[in-house]
CSV table of C-alpha atoms in Angstrom, one decimal:
chain,number,residue,atom,x,y,z
P,1,MET,CA,-11.6,21.0,6.2
P,2,PRO,CA,-8.8,19.4,8.1
P,3,PHE,CA,-8.4,15.7,7.4
P,4,SER,CA,-8.5,14.8,11.1
P,5,THR,CA,-12.1,16.1,11.6
P,6,ILE,CA,-13.8,13.9,9.0
P,7,ILE,CA,-12.7,10.3,9.8
P,8,TYR,CA,-13.3,7.8,12.5
P,9,LYS,CA,-9.9,7.1,14.1
P,10,VAL,CA,-8.6,3.8,15.3
P,11,ASN,CA,-7.7,4.0,19.0
P,12,ASN,CA,-3.9,4.1,18.7
P,13,PRO,CA,-2.4,4.0,15.2
P,14,ILE,CA,1.1,4.4,16.6
P,15,GLU,CA,0.7,1.2,18.7
P,16,ILE,CA,-0.7,-0.6,15.7
P,17,TYR,CA,2.4,0.3,13.8
P,18,ARG,CA,4.6,-0.9,16.6
P,19,GLN,CA,2.8,-4.2,16.6
P,20,SER,CA,3.4,-4.5,12.9
P,21,ILE,CA,7.1,-3.8,13.3
P,22,ASN,CA,7.3,-6.4,16.1
P,23,THR,CA,5.9,-9.1,13.7
P,24,LEU,CA,9.0,-8.5,11.5
P,25,ILE,CA,11.5,-7.7,14.3
P,26,PRO,CA,10.4,-9.2,17.6
P,27,ASP,CA,13.7,-8.2,19.2
P,28,LEU,CA,13.1,-4.4,18.8
P,29,ASN,CA,13.8,-2.8,22.1
P,30,GLU,CA,12.5,0.4,23.7
P,31,GLU,CA,15.5,2.5,22.7
P,32,GLU,CA,15.1,1.5,19.1
P,33,TRP,CA,11.4,2.0,19.1
P,34,ALA,CA,11.8,5.5,20.7
P,35,TYR,CA,14.2,6.4,17.8
P,36,ILE,CA,11.5,5.4,15.3
P,37,LYS,CA,8.6,6.9,17.2
P,38,GLN,CA,10.1,10.4,17.3
P,39,ALA,CA,9.9,10.7,13.5
P,40,LEU,CA,6.4,9.3,13.0
P,41,LYS,CA,3.5,11.3,11.6
P,42,VAL,CA,-0.1,10.3,11.8
P,43,GLN,CA,-2.5,11.5,9.1
P,44,SER,CA,-6.3,11.0,8.8
P,45,ILE,CA,-7.4,11.3,5.2
P,46,PRO,CA,-11.0,11.1,3.8
P,47,ALA,CA,-12.0,8.8,1.0
P,48,LYS,CA,-11.1,9.9,-2.6
P,49,ASN,CA,-8.2,12.1,-1.4
P,50,LEU,CA,-4.6,11.5,-2.2
P,51,LEU,CA,-2.5,9.7,0.4
P,52,ILE,CA,0.9,10.8,-1.0
P,53,ASP,CA,1.9,13.4,-3.6
P,54,THR,CA,4.7,11.5,-5.2
P,55,SER,CA,6.1,14.6,-6.8
P,56,GLN,CA,6.8,16.1,-3.3
P,57,SER,CA,7.3,13.0,-1.2
P,58,ASP,CA,10.3,12.9,1.1
P,59,ASN,CA,10.8,9.1,0.5
P,60,GLU,CA,8.4,8.3,3.3
P,61,LEU,CA,7.3,4.9,4.2
P,62,ALA,CA,3.5,4.8,4.4
P,63,PHE,CA,1.7,2.3,6.8
P,64,VAL,CA,-2.0,1.9,6.7
P,65,ALA,CA,-3.4,1.7,10.2
P,66,GLN,CA,-7.0,1.9,9.0
P,67,GLY,CA,-8.6,2.2,5.6
P,68,LEU,CA,-7.8,1.2,2.0
P,69,VAL,CA,-5.4,2.8,-0.5
P,70,ARG,CA,-5.2,2.3,-4.3
P,71,VAL,CA,-1.9,2.8,-6.0
P,72,VAL,CA,-2.4,4.2,-9.4
P,73,TYR,CA,-0.2,4.5,-12.5
P,74,ILE,CA,-1.2,7.0,-15.1
P,75,ASN,CA,0.0,5.9,-18.6
P,76,ASP,CA,1.1,8.1,-21.5
P,77,GLN,CA,-2.5,8.2,-22.7
P,78,GLY,CA,-3.7,9.5,-19.4
P,79,LYS,CA,-5.5,6.3,-18.4
P,80,GLU,CA,-5.4,5.2,-14.7
P,81,ILE,CA,-4.1,1.7,-14.1
P,82,THR,CA,-4.5,0.2,-10.6
P,83,ILE,CA,-1.3,-1.6,-9.7
P,84,ARG,CA,-1.9,-2.3,-6.0
P,85,PHE,CA,-4.3,-2.1,-3.1
P,86,LEU,CA,-3.0,-1.4,0.4
P,87,LYS,CA,-5.2,-2.4,3.4
P,88,GLU,CA,-4.8,-2.3,7.1
P,89,ASN,CA,-1.3,-3.4,8.5
P,90,GLU,CA,0.3,-3.0,5.1
P,91,CYS,CA,2.9,-0.5,4.1
P,92,VAL,CA,4.7,0.7,1.0
P,93,LEU,CA,7.9,2.6,0.3
P,94,PRO,CA,7.0,4.9,-2.7
P,95,CYS,CA,10.6,5.8,-3.4
P,96,LEU,CA,11.3,2.1,-4.1
P,97,MET,CA,8.3,1.7,-6.3
P,98,LEU,CA,9.2,4.8,-8.3
P,99,ARG,CA,12.8,4.0,-8.8
P,100,GLY,CA,13.6,4.9,-12.4
P,101,GLN,CA,10.0,6.1,-13.0
P,102,VAL,CA,8.4,9.5,-13.4
P,103,SER,CA,6.8,10.2,-10.0
P,104,SER,CA,4.0,12.4,-11.5
P,105,GLN,CA,2.6,9.3,-13.2
P,106,TYR,CA,1.8,7.7,-9.9
P,107,SER,CA,-0.7,8.5,-7.2
P,108,PHE,CA,-1.9,6.9,-3.9
P,109,GLN,CA,-5.6,7.4,-3.5
P,110,CYS,CA,-7.6,6.6,-0.4
P,111,LEU,CA,-10.7,4.5,-1.3
P,112,GLU,CA,-12.0,4.7,2.3
P,113,PRO,CA,-11.5,7.1,5.2
P,114,THR,CA,-7.9,6.2,6.0
P,115,GLN,CA,-5.5,6.6,8.9
P,116,ILE,CA,-1.8,6.3,8.0
P,117,ILE,CA,1.6,6.5,9.6
P,118,LEU,CA,4.3,8.3,7.6
P,119,TYR,CA,7.9,7.6,8.5
P,120,SER,CA,10.8,9.3,6.7
P,121,TYR,CA,13.0,6.6,5.2
P,122,SER,CA,16.0,8.9,5.5
P,123,HIS,CA,15.5,9.0,9.3
P,124,LEU,CA,15.4,5.2,9.3
P,125,GLU,CA,18.6,5.1,7.3
P,126,LYS,CA,20.4,7.5,9.7
P,127,GLY,CA,19.8,5.0,12.5
P,128,PHE,CA,21.3,2.0,10.7
P,129,ASP,CA,24.8,2.4,12.4
P,130,ASP,CA,23.5,2.9,15.9
P,131,TYR,CA,20.6,0.4,15.7
P,132,PRO,CA,21.4,-2.6,13.5
P,133,LEU,CA,17.9,-3.9,13.8
P,134,LEU,CA,16.6,-0.9,12.0
P,135,GLU,CA,18.7,-1.8,9.0
P,136,ARG,CA,17.1,-5.2,9.1
P,137,TYR,CA,13.7,-3.6,9.2
P,138,GLY,CA,14.5,-1.4,6.2
P,139,ARG,CA,15.7,-4.4,4.3
P,140,LEU,CA,12.6,-6.4,5.0
P,141,ILE,CA,10.3,-3.6,3.9
P,142,ALA,CA,12.3,-3.2,0.7
P,143,GLU,CA,12.2,-7.0,0.1
P,144,THR,CA,8.5,-7.1,0.7
P,145,ASP,CA,7.8,-4.4,-1.9
P,146,LEU,CA,10.1,-6.0,-4.4
P,147,ASN,CA,8.6,-9.4,-3.9
P,148,TYR,CA,5.2,-8.0,-4.4
P,149,LEU,CA,6.2,-6.3,-7.7
P,150,GLN,CA,7.9,-9.4,-9.0
P,151,THR,CA,4.9,-11.6,-8.1
P,152,ARG,CA,2.5,-9.2,-9.8
P,153,VAL,CA,4.6,-9.3,-13.0
P,154,LYS,CA,4.6,-13.1,-12.9
P,155,THR,CA,0.8,-13.3,-12.6
P,156,PHE,CA,0.5,-11.5,-15.9
P,157,GLN,CA,3.1,-13.8,-17.5
P,158,VAL,CA,1.6,-17.1,-16.2
P,159,TYR,CA,-2.2,-16.6,-15.7
P,160,ASN,CA,-5.0,-15.5,-18.0
P,161,ALA,CA,-7.6,-12.9,-16.9
P,162,GLU,CA,-10.0,-15.4,-15.3
P,163,GLN,CA,-7.2,-17.1,-13.4
P,164,ARG,CA,-6.0,-13.7,-12.1
P,165,TYR,CA,-9.5,-12.9,-11.0
P,166,LEU,CA,-9.8,-16.2,-9.1
P,167,ARG,CA,-6.4,-15.8,-7.5
P,168,PHE,CA,-7.4,-12.4,-6.3
P,169,ILE,CA,-10.6,-13.4,-4.7
P,170,ASP,CA,-9.0,-16.5,-3.2
P,171,GLU,CA,-6.1,-14.5,-1.7
P,172,ASN,CA,-8.1,-11.4,-0.8
P,173,PRO,CA,-11.6,-12.5,0.3
P,174,GLY,CA,-12.2,-9.4,2.5
P,175,LEU,CA,-10.6,-6.9,0.1
P,176,PHE,CA,-12.6,-8.2,-2.8
P,177,LYS,CA,-15.8,-6.7,-1.2
P,178,ARG,CA,-14.2,-3.3,-0.6
P,179,VAL,CA,-13.1,-2.4,-4.1
P,180,SER,CA,-15.2,-1.3,-7.1
P,181,LEU,CA,-15.5,-3.5,-10.2
P,182,SER,CA,-13.8,-0.7,-12.2
P,183,HIS,CA,-10.8,-0.6,-9.9
P,184,LEU,CA,-10.6,-4.4,-9.8
P,185,ALA,CA,-10.8,-4.7,-13.6
P,186,SER,CA,-8.0,-2.1,-13.9
P,187,TYR,CA,-5.9,-4.1,-11.4
P,188,LEU,CA,-6.5,-7.3,-13.3
P,189,GLY,CA,-5.5,-5.7,-16.6
P,190,ILE,CA,-8.9,-6.1,-18.3
P,191,GLU,CA,-11.9,-4.0,-19.2
P,192,ARG,CA,-14.9,-3.9,-16.8
P,193,PRO,CA,-17.2,-5.6,-19.3
P,194,SER,CA,-14.8,-8.5,-19.5
P,195,LEU,CA,-14.7,-8.8,-15.7
P,196,SER,CA,-18.5,-8.8,-15.6
P,197,ARG,CA,-18.5,-11.7,-18.1
P,198,ILE,CA,-16.0,-13.6,-16.0
P,199,ARG,CA,-18.1,-13.0,-12.8
P,200,LYS,CA,-21.3,-14.1,-14.6
P,201,LYS,CA,-19.6,-17.2,-15.9
P,202,ARG,CA,-18.4,-18.1,-12.4
P,203,SER,CA,-21.8,-17.5,-10.9
P,204,THR,CA,-23.4,-20.2,-13.1
P,205,HIS,CA,-20.9,-22.8,-12.0
């Protein structure tokens, strides 16, 4: 069944993406936007399906217009480890995340019916000379991804499991209600029974 027939769509995902770009680059003009727009692809994907096949990806930037995506790493023992959640108005550049890694060990799974915008990063790079603002946009996207990864590493170095849990629900109150306990436990780096004990402990306070 085609993806587009089994999901409720947001009114205009392309316009949502433009608004997201404008928050980073308010000076983006119509000519620059037209250059970006010509290479955009909209996909509607049902829950539990893969957003991106990293083994075949053309270094595409993925922007979530609607829905929720789980970024999963599969370790050498075949265990799935959740390393990130992507919600509405967030994007990721898989080729940056996978730098120096084995792409087949990663997957991007839709947890909800999801609408995404895919944009070839090579197309963005081709416009750097003619449209300097696009280079700035590409740099900001890369910096955002790197900052996220650095912050995530730091949380495991500085905080214990309970502190990581409390930080997550404090920073992601809406997202907390949209992910399963198993996925959240995986993201926090603990087993589900441990997360249940932490939740029970907090509920008695």
